[in-house]
Coordinates of C-alpha atoms and ligand atoms in Angstrom, one line a residue:
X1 CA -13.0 147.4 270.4
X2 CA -12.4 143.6 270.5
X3 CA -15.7 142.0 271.7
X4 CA -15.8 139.0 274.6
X5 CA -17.4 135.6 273.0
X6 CA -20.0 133.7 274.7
X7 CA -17.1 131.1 275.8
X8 CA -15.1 134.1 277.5
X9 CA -17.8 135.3 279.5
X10 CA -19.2 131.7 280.4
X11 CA -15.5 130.3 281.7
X12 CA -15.3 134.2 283.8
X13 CA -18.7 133.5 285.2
X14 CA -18.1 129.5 286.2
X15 CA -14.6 130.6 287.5
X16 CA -16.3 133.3 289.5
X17 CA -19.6 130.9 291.0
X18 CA -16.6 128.3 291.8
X19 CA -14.8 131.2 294.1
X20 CA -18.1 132.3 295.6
X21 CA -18.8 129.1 296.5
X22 CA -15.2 129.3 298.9
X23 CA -17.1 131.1 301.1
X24 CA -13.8 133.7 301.0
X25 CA -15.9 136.6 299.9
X26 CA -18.4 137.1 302.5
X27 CA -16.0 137.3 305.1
X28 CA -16.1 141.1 306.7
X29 CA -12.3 141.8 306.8
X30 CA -12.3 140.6 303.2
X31 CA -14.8 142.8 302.0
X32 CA -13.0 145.5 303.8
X33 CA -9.6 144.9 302.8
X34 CA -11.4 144.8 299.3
X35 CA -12.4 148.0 299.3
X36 CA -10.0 149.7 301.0
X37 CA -7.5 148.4 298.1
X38 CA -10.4 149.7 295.8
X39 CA -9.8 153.1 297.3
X40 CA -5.9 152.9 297.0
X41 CA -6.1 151.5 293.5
X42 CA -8.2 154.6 292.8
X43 CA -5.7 156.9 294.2
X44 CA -2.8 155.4 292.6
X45 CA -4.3 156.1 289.3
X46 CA -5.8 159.6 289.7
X47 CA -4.0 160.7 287.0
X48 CA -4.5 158.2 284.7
X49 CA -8.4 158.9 285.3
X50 CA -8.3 162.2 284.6
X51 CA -6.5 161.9 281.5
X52 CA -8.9 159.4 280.0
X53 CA -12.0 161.2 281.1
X54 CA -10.5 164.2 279.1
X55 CA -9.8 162.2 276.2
X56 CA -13.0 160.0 275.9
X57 CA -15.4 163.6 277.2
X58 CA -13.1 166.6 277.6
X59 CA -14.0 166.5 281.5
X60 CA -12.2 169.4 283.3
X61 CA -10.6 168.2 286.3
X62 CA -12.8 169.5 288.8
X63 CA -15.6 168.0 287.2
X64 CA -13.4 164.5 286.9
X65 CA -12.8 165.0 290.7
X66 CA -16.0 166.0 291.9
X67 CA -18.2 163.8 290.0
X68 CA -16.5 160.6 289.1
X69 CA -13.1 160.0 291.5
X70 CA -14.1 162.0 294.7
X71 CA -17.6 160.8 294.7
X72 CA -16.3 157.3 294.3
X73 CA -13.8 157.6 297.6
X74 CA -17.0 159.2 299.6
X75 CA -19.0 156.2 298.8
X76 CA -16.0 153.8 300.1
X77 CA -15.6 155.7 303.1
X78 CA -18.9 155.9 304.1
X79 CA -19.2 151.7 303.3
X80 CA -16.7 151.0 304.8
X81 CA -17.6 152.9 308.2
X82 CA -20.5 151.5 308.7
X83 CA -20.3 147.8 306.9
X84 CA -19.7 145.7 310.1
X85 CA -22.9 147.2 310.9
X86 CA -24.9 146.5 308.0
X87 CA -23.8 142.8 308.2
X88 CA -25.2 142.0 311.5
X89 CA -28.5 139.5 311.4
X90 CA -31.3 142.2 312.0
X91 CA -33.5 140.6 315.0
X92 CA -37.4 140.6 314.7
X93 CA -40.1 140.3 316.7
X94 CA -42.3 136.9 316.6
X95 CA -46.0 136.8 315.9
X96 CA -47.9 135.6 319.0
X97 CA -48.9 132.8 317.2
X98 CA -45.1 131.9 317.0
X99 CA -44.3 132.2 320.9
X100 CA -41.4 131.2 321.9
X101 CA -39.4 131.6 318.5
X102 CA -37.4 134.1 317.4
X103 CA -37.3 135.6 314.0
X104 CA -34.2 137.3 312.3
X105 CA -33.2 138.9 308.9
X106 CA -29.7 137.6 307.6
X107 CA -28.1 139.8 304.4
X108 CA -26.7 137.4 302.3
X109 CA -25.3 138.1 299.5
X110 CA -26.7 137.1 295.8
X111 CA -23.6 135.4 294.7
X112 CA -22.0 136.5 290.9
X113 CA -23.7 139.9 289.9
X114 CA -23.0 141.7 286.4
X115 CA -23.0 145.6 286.3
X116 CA -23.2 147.2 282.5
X117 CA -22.4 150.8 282.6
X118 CA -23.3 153.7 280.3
X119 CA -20.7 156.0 278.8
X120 CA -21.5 159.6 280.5
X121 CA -20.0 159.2 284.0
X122 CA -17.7 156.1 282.5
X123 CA -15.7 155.5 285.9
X124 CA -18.2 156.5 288.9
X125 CA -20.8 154.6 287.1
X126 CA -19.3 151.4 287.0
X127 CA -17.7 151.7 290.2
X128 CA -19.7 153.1 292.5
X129 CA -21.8 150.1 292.4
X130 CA -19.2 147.8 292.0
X131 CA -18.6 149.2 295.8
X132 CA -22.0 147.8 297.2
X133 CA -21.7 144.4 295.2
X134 CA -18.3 144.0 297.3
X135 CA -19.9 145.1 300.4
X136 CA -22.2 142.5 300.3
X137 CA -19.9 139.7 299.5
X138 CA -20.4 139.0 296.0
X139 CA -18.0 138.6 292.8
X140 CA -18.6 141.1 290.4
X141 CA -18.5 141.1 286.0
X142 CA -18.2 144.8 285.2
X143 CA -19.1 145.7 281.5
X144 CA -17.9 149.3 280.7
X145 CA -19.5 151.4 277.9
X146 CA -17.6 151.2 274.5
X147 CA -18.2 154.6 273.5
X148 CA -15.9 155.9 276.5
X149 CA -12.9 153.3 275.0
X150 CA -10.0 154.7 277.0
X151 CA -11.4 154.8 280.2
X152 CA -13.2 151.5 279.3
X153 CA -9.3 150.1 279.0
X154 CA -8.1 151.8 282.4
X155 CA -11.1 150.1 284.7
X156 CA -9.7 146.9 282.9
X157 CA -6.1 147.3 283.6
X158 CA -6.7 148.7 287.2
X159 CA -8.8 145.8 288.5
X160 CA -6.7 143.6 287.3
X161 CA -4.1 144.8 288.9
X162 CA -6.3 144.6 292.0
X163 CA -8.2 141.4 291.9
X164 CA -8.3 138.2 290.5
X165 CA -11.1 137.1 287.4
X166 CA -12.8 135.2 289.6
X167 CA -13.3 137.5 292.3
X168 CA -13.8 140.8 290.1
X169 CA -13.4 141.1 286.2
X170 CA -13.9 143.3 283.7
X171 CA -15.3 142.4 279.7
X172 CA -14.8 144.7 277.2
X173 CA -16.6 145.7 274.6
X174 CA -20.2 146.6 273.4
X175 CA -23.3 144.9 272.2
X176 CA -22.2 141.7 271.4
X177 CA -20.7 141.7 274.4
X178 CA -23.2 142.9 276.5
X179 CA -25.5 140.5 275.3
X180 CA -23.1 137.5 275.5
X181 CA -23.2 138.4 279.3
X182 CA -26.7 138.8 279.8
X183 CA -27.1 135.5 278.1
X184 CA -25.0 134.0 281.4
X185 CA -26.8 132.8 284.4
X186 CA -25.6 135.5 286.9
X187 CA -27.1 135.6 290.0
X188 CA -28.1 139.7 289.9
X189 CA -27.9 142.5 287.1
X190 CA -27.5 146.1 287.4
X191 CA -28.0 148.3 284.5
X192 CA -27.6 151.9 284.4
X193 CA -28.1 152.8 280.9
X194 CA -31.0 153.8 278.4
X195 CA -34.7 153.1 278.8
X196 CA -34.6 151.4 275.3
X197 CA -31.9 148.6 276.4
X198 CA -33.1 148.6 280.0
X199 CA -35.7 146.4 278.3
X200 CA -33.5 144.4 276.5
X201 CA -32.1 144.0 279.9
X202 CA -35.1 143.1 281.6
X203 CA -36.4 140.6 279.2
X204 CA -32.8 138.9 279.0
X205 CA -33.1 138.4 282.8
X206 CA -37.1 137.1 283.1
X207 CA -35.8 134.6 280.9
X208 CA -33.6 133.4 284.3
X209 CA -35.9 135.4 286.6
X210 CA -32.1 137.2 287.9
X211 CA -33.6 139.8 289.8
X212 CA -32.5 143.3 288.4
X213 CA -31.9 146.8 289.3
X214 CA -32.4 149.5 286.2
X215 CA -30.9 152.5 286.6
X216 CA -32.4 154.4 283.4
X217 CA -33.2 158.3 282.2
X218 CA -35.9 160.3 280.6
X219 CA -36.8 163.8 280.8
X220 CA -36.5 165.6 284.2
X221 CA -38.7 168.6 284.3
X222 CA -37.2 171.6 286.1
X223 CA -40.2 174.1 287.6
X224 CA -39.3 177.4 288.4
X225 CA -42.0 179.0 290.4
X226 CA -43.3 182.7 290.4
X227 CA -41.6 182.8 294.2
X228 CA -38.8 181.7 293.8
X229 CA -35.3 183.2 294.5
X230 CA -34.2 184.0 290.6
X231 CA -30.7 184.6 290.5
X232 CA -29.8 181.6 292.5
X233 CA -32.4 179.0 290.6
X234 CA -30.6 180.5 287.1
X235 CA -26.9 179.4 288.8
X236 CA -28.4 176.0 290.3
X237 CA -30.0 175.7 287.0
X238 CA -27.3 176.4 284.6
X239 CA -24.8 174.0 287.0
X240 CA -27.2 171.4 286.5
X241 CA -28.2 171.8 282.9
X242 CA -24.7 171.9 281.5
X243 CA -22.1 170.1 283.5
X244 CA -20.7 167.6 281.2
X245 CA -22.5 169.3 278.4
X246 CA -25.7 168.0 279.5
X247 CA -24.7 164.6 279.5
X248 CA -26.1 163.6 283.1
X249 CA -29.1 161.3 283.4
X250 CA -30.5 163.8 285.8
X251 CA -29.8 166.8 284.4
X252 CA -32.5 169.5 284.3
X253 CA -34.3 168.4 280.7
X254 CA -36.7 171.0 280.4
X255 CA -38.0 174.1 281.9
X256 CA -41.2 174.5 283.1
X257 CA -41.3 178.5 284.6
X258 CA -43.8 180.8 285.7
X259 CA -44.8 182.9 283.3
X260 CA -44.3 186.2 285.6
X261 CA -40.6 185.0 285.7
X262 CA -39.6 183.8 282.9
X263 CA -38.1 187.3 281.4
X264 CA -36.0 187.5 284.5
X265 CA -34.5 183.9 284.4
X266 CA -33.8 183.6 281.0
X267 CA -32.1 186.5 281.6
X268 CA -30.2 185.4 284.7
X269 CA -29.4 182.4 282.7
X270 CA -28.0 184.1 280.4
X271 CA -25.4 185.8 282.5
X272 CA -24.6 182.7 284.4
X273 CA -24.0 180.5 281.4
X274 CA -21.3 183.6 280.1
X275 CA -20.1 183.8 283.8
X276 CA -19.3 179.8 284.2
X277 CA -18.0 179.3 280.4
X278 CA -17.2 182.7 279.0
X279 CA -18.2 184.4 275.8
X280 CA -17.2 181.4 273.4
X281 CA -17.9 178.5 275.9
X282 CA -17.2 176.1 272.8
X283 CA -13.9 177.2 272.7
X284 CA -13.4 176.5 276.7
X285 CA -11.0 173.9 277.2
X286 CA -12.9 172.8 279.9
X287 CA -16.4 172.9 278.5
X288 CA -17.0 169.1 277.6
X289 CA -18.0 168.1 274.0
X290 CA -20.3 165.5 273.3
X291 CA -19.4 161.8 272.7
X292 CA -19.1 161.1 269.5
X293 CA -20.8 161.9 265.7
X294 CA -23.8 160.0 266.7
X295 CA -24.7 162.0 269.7
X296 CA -23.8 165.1 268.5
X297 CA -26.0 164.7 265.0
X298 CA -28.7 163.8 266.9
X299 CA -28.4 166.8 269.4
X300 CA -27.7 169.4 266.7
X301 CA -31.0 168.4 265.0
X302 CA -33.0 169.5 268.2
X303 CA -31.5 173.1 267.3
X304 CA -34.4 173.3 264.9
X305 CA -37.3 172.5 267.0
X306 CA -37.7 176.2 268.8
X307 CA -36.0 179.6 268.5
X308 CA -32.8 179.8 270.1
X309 CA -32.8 182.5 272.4
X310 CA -29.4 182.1 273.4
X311 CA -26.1 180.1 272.8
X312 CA -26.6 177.5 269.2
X313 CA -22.8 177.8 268.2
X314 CA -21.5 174.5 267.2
X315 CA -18.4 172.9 266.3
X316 CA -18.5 170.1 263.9
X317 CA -14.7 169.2 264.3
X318 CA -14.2 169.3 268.1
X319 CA -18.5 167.8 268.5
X320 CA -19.2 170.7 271.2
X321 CA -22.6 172.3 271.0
X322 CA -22.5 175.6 273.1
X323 CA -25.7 175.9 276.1
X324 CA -29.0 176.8 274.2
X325 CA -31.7 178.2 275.4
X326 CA -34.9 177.4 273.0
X327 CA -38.1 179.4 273.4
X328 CA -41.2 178.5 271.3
X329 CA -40.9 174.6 271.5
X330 CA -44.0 172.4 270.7
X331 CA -44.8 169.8 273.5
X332 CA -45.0 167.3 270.8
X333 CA -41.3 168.2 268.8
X334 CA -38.7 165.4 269.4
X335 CA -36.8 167.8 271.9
X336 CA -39.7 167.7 274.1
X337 CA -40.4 163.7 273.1
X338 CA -36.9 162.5 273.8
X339 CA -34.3 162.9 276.1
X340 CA -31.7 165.7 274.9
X341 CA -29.3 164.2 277.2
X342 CA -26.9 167.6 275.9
X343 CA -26.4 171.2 276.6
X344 CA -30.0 172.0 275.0
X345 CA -32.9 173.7 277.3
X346 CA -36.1 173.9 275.7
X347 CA -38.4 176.7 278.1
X348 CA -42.0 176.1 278.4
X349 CA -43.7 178.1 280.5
X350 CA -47.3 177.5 282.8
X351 CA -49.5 180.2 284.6
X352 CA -51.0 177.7 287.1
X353 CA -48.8 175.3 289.6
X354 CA -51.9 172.5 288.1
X355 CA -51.0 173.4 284.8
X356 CA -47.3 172.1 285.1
X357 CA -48.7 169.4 287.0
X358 CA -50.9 167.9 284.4
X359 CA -48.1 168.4 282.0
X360 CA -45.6 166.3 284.0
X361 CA -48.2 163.7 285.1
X362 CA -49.5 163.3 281.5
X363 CA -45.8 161.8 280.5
X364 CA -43.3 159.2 281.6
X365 CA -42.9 159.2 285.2
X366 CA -39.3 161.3 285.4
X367 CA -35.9 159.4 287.1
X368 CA -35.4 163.6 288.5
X369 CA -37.2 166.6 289.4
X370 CA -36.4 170.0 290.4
X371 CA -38.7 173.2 292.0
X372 CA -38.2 176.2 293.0
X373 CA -40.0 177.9 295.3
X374 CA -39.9 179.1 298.4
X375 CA -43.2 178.3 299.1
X376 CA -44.1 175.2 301.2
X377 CA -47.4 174.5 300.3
X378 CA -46.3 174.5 296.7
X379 CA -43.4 172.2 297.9
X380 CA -46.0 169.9 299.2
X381 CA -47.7 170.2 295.7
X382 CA -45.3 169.0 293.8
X383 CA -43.4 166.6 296.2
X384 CA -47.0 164.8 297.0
X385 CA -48.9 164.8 293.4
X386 CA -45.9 164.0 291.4
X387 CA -44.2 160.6 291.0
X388 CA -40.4 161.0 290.2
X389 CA -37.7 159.1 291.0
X390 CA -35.6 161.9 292.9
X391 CA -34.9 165.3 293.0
X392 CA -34.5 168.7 294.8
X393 CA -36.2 172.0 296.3
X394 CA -34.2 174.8 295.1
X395 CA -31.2 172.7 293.7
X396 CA -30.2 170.5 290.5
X397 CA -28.1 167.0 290.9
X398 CA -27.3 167.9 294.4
X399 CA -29.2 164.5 295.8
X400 CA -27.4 162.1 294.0
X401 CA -24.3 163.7 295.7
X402 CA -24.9 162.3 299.2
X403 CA -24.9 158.8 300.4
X404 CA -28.0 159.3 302.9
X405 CA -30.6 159.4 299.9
X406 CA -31.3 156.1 297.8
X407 CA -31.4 156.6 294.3
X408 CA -33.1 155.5 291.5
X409 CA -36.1 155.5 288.9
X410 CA -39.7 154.8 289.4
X411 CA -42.0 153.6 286.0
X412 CA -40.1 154.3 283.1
X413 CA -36.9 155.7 284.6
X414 CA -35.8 152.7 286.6
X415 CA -36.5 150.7 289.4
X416 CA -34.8 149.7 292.6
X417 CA -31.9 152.3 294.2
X418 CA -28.5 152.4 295.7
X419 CA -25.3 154.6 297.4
X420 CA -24.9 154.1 301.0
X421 CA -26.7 151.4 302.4
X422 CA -29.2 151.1 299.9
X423 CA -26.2 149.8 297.6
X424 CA -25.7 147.5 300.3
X425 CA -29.3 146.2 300.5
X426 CA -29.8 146.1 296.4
X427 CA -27.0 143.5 296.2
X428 CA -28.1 141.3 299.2
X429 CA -31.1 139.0 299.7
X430 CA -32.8 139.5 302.6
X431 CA -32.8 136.0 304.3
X432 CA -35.8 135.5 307.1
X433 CA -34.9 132.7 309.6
X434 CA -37.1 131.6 312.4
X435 CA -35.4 129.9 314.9
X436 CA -38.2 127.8 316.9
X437 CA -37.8 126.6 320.5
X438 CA -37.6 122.9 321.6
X439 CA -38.5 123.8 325.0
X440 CA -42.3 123.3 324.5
X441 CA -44.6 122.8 321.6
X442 CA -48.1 124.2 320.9
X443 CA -49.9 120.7 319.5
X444 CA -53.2 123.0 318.0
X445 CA -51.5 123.4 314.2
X446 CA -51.2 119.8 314.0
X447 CA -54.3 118.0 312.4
X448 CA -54.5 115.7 315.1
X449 CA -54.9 118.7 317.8
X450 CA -58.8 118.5 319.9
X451 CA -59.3 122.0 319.4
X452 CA -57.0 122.4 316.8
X453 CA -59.7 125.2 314.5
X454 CA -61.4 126.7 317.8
X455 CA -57.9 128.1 319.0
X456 CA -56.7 128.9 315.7
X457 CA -59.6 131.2 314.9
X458 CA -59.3 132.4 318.1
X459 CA -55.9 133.5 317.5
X460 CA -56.1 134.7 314.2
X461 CA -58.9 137.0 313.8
Ligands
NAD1 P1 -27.1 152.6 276.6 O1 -28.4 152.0 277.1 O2 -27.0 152.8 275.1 O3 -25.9 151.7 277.0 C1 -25.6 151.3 278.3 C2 -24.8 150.0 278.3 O4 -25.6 149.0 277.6 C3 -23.5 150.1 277.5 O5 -22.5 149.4 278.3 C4 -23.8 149.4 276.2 O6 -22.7 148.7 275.7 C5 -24.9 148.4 276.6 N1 -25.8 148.1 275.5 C6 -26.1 149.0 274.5 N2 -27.0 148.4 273.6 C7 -27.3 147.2 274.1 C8 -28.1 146.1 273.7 N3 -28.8 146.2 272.6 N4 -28.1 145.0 274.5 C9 -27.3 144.9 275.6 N5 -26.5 145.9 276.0 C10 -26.5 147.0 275.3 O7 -26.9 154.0 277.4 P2 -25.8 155.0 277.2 O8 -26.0 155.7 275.9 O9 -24.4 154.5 277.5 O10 -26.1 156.0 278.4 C11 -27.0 157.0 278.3 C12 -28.3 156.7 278.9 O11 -28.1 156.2 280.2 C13 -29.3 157.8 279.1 O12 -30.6 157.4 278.8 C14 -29.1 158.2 280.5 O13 -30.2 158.9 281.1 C15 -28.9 156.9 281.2 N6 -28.2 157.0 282.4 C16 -28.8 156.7 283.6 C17 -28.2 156.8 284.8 C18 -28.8 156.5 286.1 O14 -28.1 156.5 287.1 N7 -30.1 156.4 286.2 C19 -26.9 157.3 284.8 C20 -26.3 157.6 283.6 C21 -26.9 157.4 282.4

């Protein structure tokens, strides 16, 4: 893929800061027309979509739908219902020691923001935020992943078709790329992407303090408590774990079950894994296969760190790696160091609810976390002495799904959020202003005031 050079990107970024500075993009209707011909562009080329994501991933079309085109249009929709909203100058209330002011918050946005995108959800992921940098007014540079070349070429090609460079553009290509960009003086980043160039990220932006949101992975530990509801943790489980071959930043990582149930949901597991792909799921034309060589060498070599219990069958010409199950894994092998990111479920199990907590709390805080129980206290446990970034009660993925819930990493797996609003807020500044009355003034701040200290203490005590 032909990369951008550091000339490219700076003449797309100057021609961008030059249209910002119009004043054209923060108008409302502007922003709404924007994305409503977001959403048509989107429809126009449904197709298109699906045919790349099967190309680049083998994505069936239900998952295409579902998790990169029909979660895009639901976070448009929902933006653009309630945008004129979100626009308006929040009023505060005034400190008594400001009386007779009046204090308000005014979203503005940051100006030219740059979103890099990873290669496993290659279209939702760098659209869905391109959808809050629009909502708040700004132009946006959005860097697809390289690995995911042909859907890489169809975001180019269809915001194009929709938008000028200098309102919204697209650069191709990968590191080189990447770094020319971050190089530029853009007025926000986001990054969704690994934790090892999330800091290559970070550092590249303290050098221009551009404030920064990093959407990043890790390893989200899946409990499965003695109480819970079996057969429908295995389904939620086995849903999570291999959708897209495992290939979700919040898919389930690793199990952590009860040892009273672990027989039983291995074996529930079992039959929902044959249920959902069939006896041969590497040979289901809508089971995905992994990325590229890279991915797949590295994921193949976690085969060895346990006992496969179930699944291992691989295919070294079409990169698929059937779902595994793998008992008997050490806490310190590299499939329970790293981040599989793949259709690869080491079990580990725990006979006390502290147990599973010490084990969780004694690693990288995780970007997702799932329980089952149907307990509340142990609800409370879990939800209150571990620090996660997300994550569900008797579900996998299902809170990334819905545009009520921010969200985002904490620690190691990311920091700051967005969907919904919270996209809204990540890409504006909140602006205070405190408008002050010329109708009186209170002389005691000013150092020639009498008693200037005595009414100052006695207001501020
Ligand atoms: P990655 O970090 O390798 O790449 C992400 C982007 O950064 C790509 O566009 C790539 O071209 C660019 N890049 C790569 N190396 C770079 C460098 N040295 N300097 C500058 N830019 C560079 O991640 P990936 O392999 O595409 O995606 C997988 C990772 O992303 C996993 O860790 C996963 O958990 C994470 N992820 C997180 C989320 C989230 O929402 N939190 C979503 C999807 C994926």
């Amino acid at each position: 893929m032909k990369e951008a050079s550091a000339a490219e990107v700076n003449q797309i970024l100057q021609n961008q800061k030059f249209y910002f500075a119009s004043q054209e993009t923060k108008s409302i209707d502007f922003r709404l027309e924007q994305l409503k011909k977001l959403k048509a562009g989107v429809k126009m080329n449904e197709q298109k979509i699906v045919k790349a994501l099967a190309l680049d991933l083998n994505k069936s079309e239900l998952e295409s739908y579902s998790t990169e085109i029909g979660i895009l249009y639901e976070e448009i929709n929902f933006t653009m219902k309630r945008l004129r909203k979100w626009v308006k100058p929040k009023k505060v209330r005034t400190a008594l020691t400001h009386t007779g002011s009046k204090g308000y918050i005014l979203p503005e946005p940051y100006g030219a923001v740059l979103i890099i995108a990873p290669w496993n959800y290659p279209f939702q992921l760098a659209l869905s935020p391109l959808v809050g940098a629009i909502a708040a007014g700004n132009t946006a540079v959005i860097k697809p992943s390289e690995l995911t070349s042909n859907v890489s070429a169809l975001i180019a090609d269809i915001l194009q078709e929709l938008y000028p460079s200098s309102y919204i553009a697209v650069a191709e290509g990968g590191v080189s790329t990447s770094q020319a960009l971050l190089d530029q003086p853009f007025d926000y980043i986001f990054f969704t992407g690994s934790v090892r160039v999330g800091k290559v990220v970070m550092e590249a932006a303290s050098k221009k303090l551009t404030p920064v949101t990093l959407e990043l992975g890790g390893k989200s530990p899946t409990i499965v408590h003695e109480d819970a509801n079996i057969r429908l943790a295995a389904k939620r489980i086995v849903f999570g774990k291999f959708m897209n071959a495992g290939q979700t930043c919040i898919a389930p990582d690793y199990l952590l079950v009860h040892t009273n149930v672990k027989a039983a949901l291995i074996e529930a597991m079992k039959v929902t894994i044959k249920e959902f792909y069939g006896e041969q799921p590497i040979e289901n034309s809508s089971y995905s296969k992994i990325v590229n060589g890279h991915h797949y060498n590295r994921l193949t070599g976690y085969l060895n760190d346990g006992t496969i219990i179930f699944g291992g069958e691989k295919s070294d010409d079409k990169n698929r790696i059937a779902p595994t199950l793998l008992d008997k894994v050490s806490p310190d092998s590299p499939v329970m160091t790293e981040e599989i990111f793949g259709p690869i479920f080491p079990v580990m199990e725990y006979t006390s609810l502290n147990e599973a907590i010490t084990f969780i709390n004694s690693r990288p805080k995780p970007l997702a976390l799932y329980l089952f129980t149907q307990n509340k206290e142990t609800e409370d446990q879990i939800t209150g002495r571990v620090s996660f970034g997300g994550g569900c009660i008797n579900d996998a993925l299902m809170h990334i799904a819905t545009p009520y819930l921010p969200f985002g990493g904490v620690g190691e797996s990311g920091m700051g959020n967005y969907h919904g609003k919270y996209s809204f807020e990540t890409f504006s500044h909140s602006k205070s202003v405190l408008k002050q009355t010329n109708r009186f003034d209170f002389s005691f701040r000013y150092p020639s005031a009498k008693n200037g200290l005595k009414l100052v203490k006695k207001l501020l005590k």
